[in-house]
Amino acid sequence: MLGTNAPNEIVIRLDSMHDVDALRGEVANLVGPGVAVHSWAERDPTLAGMIELTRSSRAVFFAILGFLIILSVANATLMSVLERVKEFGVMLALGVRRTRLFSLVMTEVALLGLVSVGVGAALGTGLEIFGRVHGWPWYLRGNTRRTECGGIRP
C-alpha cells in the first residue's frame, strides 16, 4: 500500500470500549515516537459523533417513554378511583378509615404494576430467546433474502 512489504497498519480488537485510551497509551510507549497510534474515535470522528448522538437521543427517548408510562398509570388509577366514588362513599359510611381506603387503592395499583411487570418480562424474555435462537427475518423492500440484524445471523 505504501510501497513497502512490511505491515503499515495494525488493528487491535478489545472487549470493552473503555479500555481504548489506556491501551492506546501503552501501544504508543511500546512502538516509540516514530509510529502514529490512533484510536478508532480519532480515525473515524463521524462514527464517534454518531455513537454519542445515539446515546443522547436514547436517554431523551427513555425519559419521554418513562413520562408516558407514569401518565398512563396515573390515568388508569384516576379512572379506577373515579368510577368507584359511590363504593368508596359506602365504605366510608360503614366506618372504614380514609387511610385504610387509601392503602386499599395503593395495594391495587401495586398488584397491577407487579402483574404488568411480570407479563412484560415474560414476553420480553420470550422474544429475546426467540431472536437469539432463530434470528429476526428482516425483509427489505424489494429484497426477498433474509438479512443480519444486530449481529444475529438468520
PDB file of C-alpha atoms in Angstrom:
ATOM      1  CA  MET A   1       0.000   0.000   0.000  1.00  0.00           C
ATOM      2  CA  LEU A   2       2.780   2.421   0.871  1.00  0.00           C
ATOM      3  CA  GLY A   3       5.319   0.745  -1.389  1.00  0.00           C
ATOM      4  CA  THR A   4       6.664  -1.489   1.357  1.00  0.00           C
ATOM      5  CA  ASN A   5       6.358  -5.180   2.040  1.00  0.00           C
ATOM      6  CA  ALA A   6       6.041  -4.572   5.780  1.00  0.00           C
ATOM      7  CA  PRO A   7       2.733  -4.055   7.593  1.00  0.00           C
ATOM      8  CA  ASN A   8       1.571  -0.456   7.696  1.00  0.00           C
ATOM      9  CA  GLU A   9      -1.430  -0.841   9.974  1.00  0.00           C
ATOM     10  CA  ILE A  10      -2.219  -2.971  12.986  1.00  0.00           C
ATOM     11  CA  VAL A  11      -5.742  -3.266  14.354  1.00  0.00           C
ATOM     12  CA  ILE A  12      -6.339  -4.378  17.941  1.00  0.00           C
ATOM     13  CA  ARG A  13      -9.781  -5.538  18.955  1.00  0.00           C
ATOM     14  CA  LEU A  14     -10.803  -5.059  22.591  1.00  0.00           C
ATOM     15  CA  ASP A  15     -13.644  -6.442  24.655  1.00  0.00           C
ATOM     16  CA  SER A  16     -14.604  -3.009  26.022  1.00  0.00           C
ATOM     17  CA  MET A  17     -14.555   0.481  24.529  1.00  0.00           C
ATOM     18  CA  HIS A  18     -13.493   1.806  27.941  1.00  0.00           C
ATOM     19  CA  ASP A  19     -10.045   0.209  27.557  1.00  0.00           C
ATOM     20  CA  VAL A  20      -9.152   2.052  24.328  1.00  0.00           C
ATOM     21  CA  ASP A  21      -7.368   5.072  25.801  1.00  0.00           C
ATOM     22  CA  ALA A  22      -5.316   3.041  28.275  1.00  0.00           C
ATOM     23  CA  LEU A  23      -4.218   0.567  25.608  1.00  0.00           C
ATOM     24  CA  ARG A  24      -3.507   3.367  23.125  1.00  0.00           C
ATOM     25  CA  GLY A  25      -1.032   4.890  25.598  1.00  0.00           C
ATOM     26  CA  GLU A  26       0.627   1.523  26.234  1.00  0.00           C
ATOM     27  CA  VAL A  27       0.980   0.806  22.493  1.00  0.00           C
ATOM     28  CA  ALA A  28       2.361   4.309  21.834  1.00  0.00           C
ATOM     29  CA  ASN A  29       5.026   3.764  24.522  1.00  0.00           C
ATOM     30  CA  LEU A  30       5.802   0.316  23.115  1.00  0.00           C
ATOM     31  CA  VAL A  31       6.296   1.275  19.440  1.00  0.00           C
ATOM     32  CA  GLY A  32       8.099   4.559  20.043  1.00  0.00           C
ATOM     33  CA  PRO A  33       7.756   8.124  18.775  1.00  0.00           C
ATOM     34  CA  GLY A  34       8.205   7.369  15.060  1.00  0.00           C
ATOM     35  CA  VAL A  35       4.898   5.499  14.730  1.00  0.00           C
ATOM     36  CA  ALA A  36       1.456   7.107  14.901  1.00  0.00           C
ATOM     37  CA  VAL A  37      -1.027   5.356  17.174  1.00  0.00           C
ATOM     38  CA  HIS A  38      -4.693   6.294  16.744  1.00  0.00           C
ATOM     39  CA  SER A  39      -7.848   5.159  18.474  1.00  0.00           C
ATOM     40  CA  TRP A  40     -10.944   4.336  16.469  1.00  0.00           C
ATOM     41  CA  ALA A  41     -12.521   7.641  17.533  1.00  0.00           C
ATOM     42  CA  GLU A  42      -9.561   9.561  16.082  1.00  0.00           C
ATOM     43  CA  ARG A  43      -9.670   7.532  12.874  1.00  0.00           C
ATOM     44  CA  ASP A  44     -13.423   7.998  12.395  1.00  0.00           C
ATOM     45  CA  PRO A  45     -14.706  11.041  14.300  1.00  0.00           C
ATOM     46  CA  THR A  46     -18.005  10.889  12.399  1.00  0.00           C
ATOM     47  CA  LEU A  47     -18.743   7.446  13.835  1.00  0.00           C
ATOM     48  CA  ALA A  48     -17.733   8.595  17.332  1.00  0.00           C
ATOM     49  CA  GLY A  49     -20.112  11.558  16.986  1.00  0.00           C
ATOM     50  CA  MET A  50     -22.927   9.318  15.818  1.00  0.00           C
ATOM     51  CA  ILE A  51     -22.428   6.958  18.766  1.00  0.00           C
ATOM     52  CA  GLU A  52     -22.555   9.898  21.198  1.00  0.00           C
ATOM     53  CA  LEU A  53     -25.661  11.257  19.461  1.00  0.00           C
ATOM     54  CA  THR A  54     -27.274   7.819  19.729  1.00  0.00           C
ATOM     55  CA  ARG A  55     -26.543   7.708  23.469  1.00  0.00           C
ATOM     56  CA  SER A  56     -28.012  11.173  23.987  1.00  0.00           C
ATOM     57  CA  SER A  57     -31.102  10.511  21.896  1.00  0.00           C
ATOM     58  CA  ARG A  58     -31.625   7.187  23.683  1.00  0.00           C
ATOM     59  CA  ALA A  59     -31.615   8.989  27.040  1.00  0.00           C
ATOM     60  CA  VAL A  60     -34.184  11.515  25.780  1.00  0.00           C
ATOM     61  CA  PHE A  61     -36.320   8.728  24.304  1.00  0.00           C
ATOM     62  CA  PHE A  62     -36.345   6.757  27.572  1.00  0.00           C
ATOM     63  CA  ALA A  63     -37.157   9.900  29.566  1.00  0.00           C
ATOM     64  CA  ILE A  64     -40.165  10.576  27.318  1.00  0.00           C
ATOM     65  CA  LEU A  65     -41.180   6.914  27.475  1.00  0.00           C
ATOM     66  CA  GLY A  66     -40.958   6.914  31.278  1.00  0.00           C
ATOM     67  CA  PHE A  67     -43.056  10.088  31.459  1.00  0.00           C
ATOM     68  CA  LEU A  68     -45.713   8.496  29.225  1.00  0.00           C
ATOM     69  CA  ILE A  69     -45.766   5.365  31.362  1.00  0.00           C
ATOM     70  CA  ILE A  70     -46.224   7.454  34.517  1.00  0.00           C
ATOM     71  CA  LEU A  71     -49.078   9.344  32.854  1.00  0.00           C
ATOM     72  CA  SER A  72     -50.719   6.087  31.773  1.00  0.00           C
ATOM     73  CA  VAL A  73     -50.555   4.589  35.256  1.00  0.00           C
ATOM     74  CA  ALA A  74     -51.850   7.812  36.814  1.00  0.00           C
ATOM     75  CA  ASN A  75     -54.713   7.919  34.307  1.00  0.00           C
ATOM     76  CA  ALA A  76     -55.677   4.295  34.924  1.00  0.00           C
ATOM     77  CA  THR A  77     -55.577   4.829  38.699  1.00  0.00           C
ATOM     78  CA  LEU A  78     -57.616   8.022  38.485  1.00  0.00           C
ATOM     79  CA  MET A  79     -60.247   6.386  36.284  1.00  0.00           C
ATOM     80  CA  SER A  80     -60.429   3.403  38.644  1.00  0.00           C
ATOM     81  CA  VAL A  81     -60.949   5.676  41.639  1.00  0.00           C
ATOM     82  CA  LEU A  82     -63.457   7.968  39.904  1.00  0.00           C
ATOM     83  CA  GLU A  83     -65.574   5.022  38.739  1.00  0.00           C
ATOM     84  CA  ARG A  84     -65.888   3.762  42.339  1.00  0.00           C
ATOM     85  CA  VAL A  85     -66.610   7.008  44.184  1.00  0.00           C
ATOM     86  CA  LYS A  86     -70.006   5.741  45.342  1.00  0.00           C
ATOM     87  CA  GLU A  87     -68.493   2.453  46.542  1.00  0.00           C
ATOM     88  CA  PHE A  88     -65.839   4.352  48.481  1.00  0.00           C
ATOM     89  CA  GLY A  89     -68.563   6.551  49.983  1.00  0.00           C
ATOM     90  CA  VAL A  90     -70.428   3.465  51.187  1.00  0.00           C
ATOM     91  CA  MET A  91     -67.218   2.053  52.668  1.00  0.00           C
ATOM     92  CA  LEU A  92     -66.523   5.325  54.470  1.00  0.00           C
ATOM     93  CA  ALA A  93     -70.149   5.370  55.743  1.00  0.00           C
ATOM     94  CA  LEU A  94     -69.655   1.850  57.108  1.00  0.00           C
ATOM     95  CA  GLY A  95     -66.679   3.053  59.158  1.00  0.00           C
ATOM     96  CA  VAL A  96     -63.616   2.305  57.013  1.00  0.00           C
ATOM     97  CA  ARG A  97     -60.908   4.870  57.758  1.00  0.00           C
ATOM     98  CA  ARG A  98     -59.548   7.034  54.956  1.00  0.00           C
ATOM     99  CA  THR A  99     -56.042   5.654  55.454  1.00  0.00           C
ATOM    100  CA  ARG A 100     -57.360   2.109  55.011  1.00  0.00           C
ATOM    101  CA  LEU A 101     -59.179   3.148  51.842  1.00  0.00           C
ATOM    102  CA  PHE A 102     -56.027   4.823  50.528  1.00  0.00           C
ATOM    103  CA  SER A 103     -53.937   1.717  51.286  1.00  0.00           C
ATOM    104  CA  LEU A 104     -56.555  -0.415  49.511  1.00  0.00           C
ATOM    105  CA  VAL A 105     -56.243   1.658  46.324  1.00  0.00           C
ATOM    106  CA  MET A 106     -52.428   1.714  46.534  1.00  0.00           C
ATOM    107  CA  THR A 107     -52.339  -2.061  47.045  1.00  0.00           C
ATOM    108  CA  GLU A 108     -54.465  -2.482  43.939  1.00  0.00           C
ATOM    109  CA  VAL A 109     -52.112  -0.233  41.953  1.00  0.00           C
ATOM    110  CA  ALA A 110     -49.048  -2.107  43.259  1.00  0.00           C
ATOM    111  CA  LEU A 111     -50.512  -5.504  42.371  1.00  0.00           C
ATOM    112  CA  LEU A 112     -51.488  -4.268  38.921  1.00  0.00           C
ATOM    113  CA  GLY A 113     -47.942  -2.991  38.457  1.00  0.00           C
ATOM    114  CA  LEU A 114     -46.366  -6.255  39.591  1.00  0.00           C
ATOM    115  CA  VAL A 115     -48.561  -8.315  37.277  1.00  0.00           C
ATOM    116  CA  SER A 116     -47.772  -5.952  34.397  1.00  0.00           C
ATOM    117  CA  VAL A 117     -44.033  -6.159  35.048  1.00  0.00           C
ATOM    118  CA  GLY A 118     -44.216  -9.962  35.243  1.00  0.00           C
ATOM    119  CA  VAL A 119     -46.146 -10.294  31.981  1.00  0.00           C
ATOM    120  CA  GLY A 120     -43.875  -7.778  30.242  1.00  0.00           C
ATOM    121  CA  ALA A 121     -40.723  -9.503  31.473  1.00  0.00           C
ATOM    122  CA  ALA A 122     -42.018 -12.910  30.360  1.00  0.00           C
ATOM    123  CA  LEU A 123     -42.938 -11.628  26.894  1.00  0.00           C
ATOM    124  CA  GLY A 124     -39.651  -9.740  26.540  1.00  0.00           C
ATOM    125  CA  THR A 125     -37.634 -12.761  27.632  1.00  0.00           C
ATOM    126  CA  GLY A 126     -39.509 -14.975  25.188  1.00  0.00           C
ATOM    127  CA  LEU A 127     -38.873 -12.571  22.321  1.00  0.00           C
ATOM    128  CA  GLU A 128     -35.200 -12.258  23.252  1.00  0.00           C
ATOM    129  CA  ILE A 129     -34.744 -16.032  23.370  1.00  0.00           C
ATOM    130  CA  PHE A 130     -36.528 -16.419  20.026  1.00  0.00           C
ATOM    131  CA  GLY A 131     -34.309 -13.756  18.467  1.00  0.00           C
ATOM    132  CA  ARG A 132     -31.127 -15.308  19.802  1.00  0.00           C
ATOM    133  CA  VAL A 133     -32.068 -18.812  18.658  1.00  0.00           C
ATOM    134  CA  HIS A 134     -33.709 -18.119  15.298  1.00  0.00           C
ATOM    135  CA  GLY A 135     -32.649 -14.596  14.361  1.00  0.00           C
ATOM    136  CA  TRP A 136     -35.022 -11.973  13.052  1.00  0.00           C
ATOM    137  CA  PRO A 137     -36.032 -12.150   9.385  1.00  0.00           C
ATOM    138  CA  TRP A 138     -35.936  -8.518   8.277  1.00  0.00           C
ATOM    139  CA  TYR A 139     -37.223  -8.386   4.742  1.00  0.00           C
ATOM    140  CA  LEU A 140     -36.226  -5.231   2.966  1.00  0.00           C
ATOM    141  CA  ARG A 141     -38.470  -3.622   0.354  1.00  0.00           C
ATOM    142  CA  GLY A 142     -37.914  -5.462  -2.914  1.00  0.00           C
ATOM    143  CA  ASN A 143     -35.447  -7.808  -1.235  1.00  0.00           C
ATOM    144  CA  THR A 144     -36.518 -11.384  -0.543  1.00  0.00           C
ATOM    145  CA  ARG A 145     -33.367 -12.544   1.221  1.00  0.00           C
ATOM    146  CA  ARG A 146     -33.008 -12.558   4.983  1.00  0.00           C
ATOM    147  CA  THR A 147     -30.529 -10.086   6.405  1.00  0.00           C
ATOM    148  CA  GLU A 148     -28.489  -9.880   9.577  1.00  0.00           C
ATOM    149  CA  CYS A 149     -29.838  -7.710  12.379  1.00  0.00           C
ATOM    150  CA  GLY A 150     -27.831  -6.653  15.418  1.00  0.00           C
ATOM    151  CA  GLY A 151     -25.081  -9.178  14.822  1.00  0.00           C
ATOM    152  CA  ILE A 152     -27.569 -12.054  14.779  1.00  0.00           C
ATOM    153  CA  ARG A 153     -27.470 -14.115  11.642  1.00  0.00           C
ATOM    154  CA  PRO A 154     -30.777 -15.618  10.498  1.00  0.00           C
TER     155      PRO A 154
END
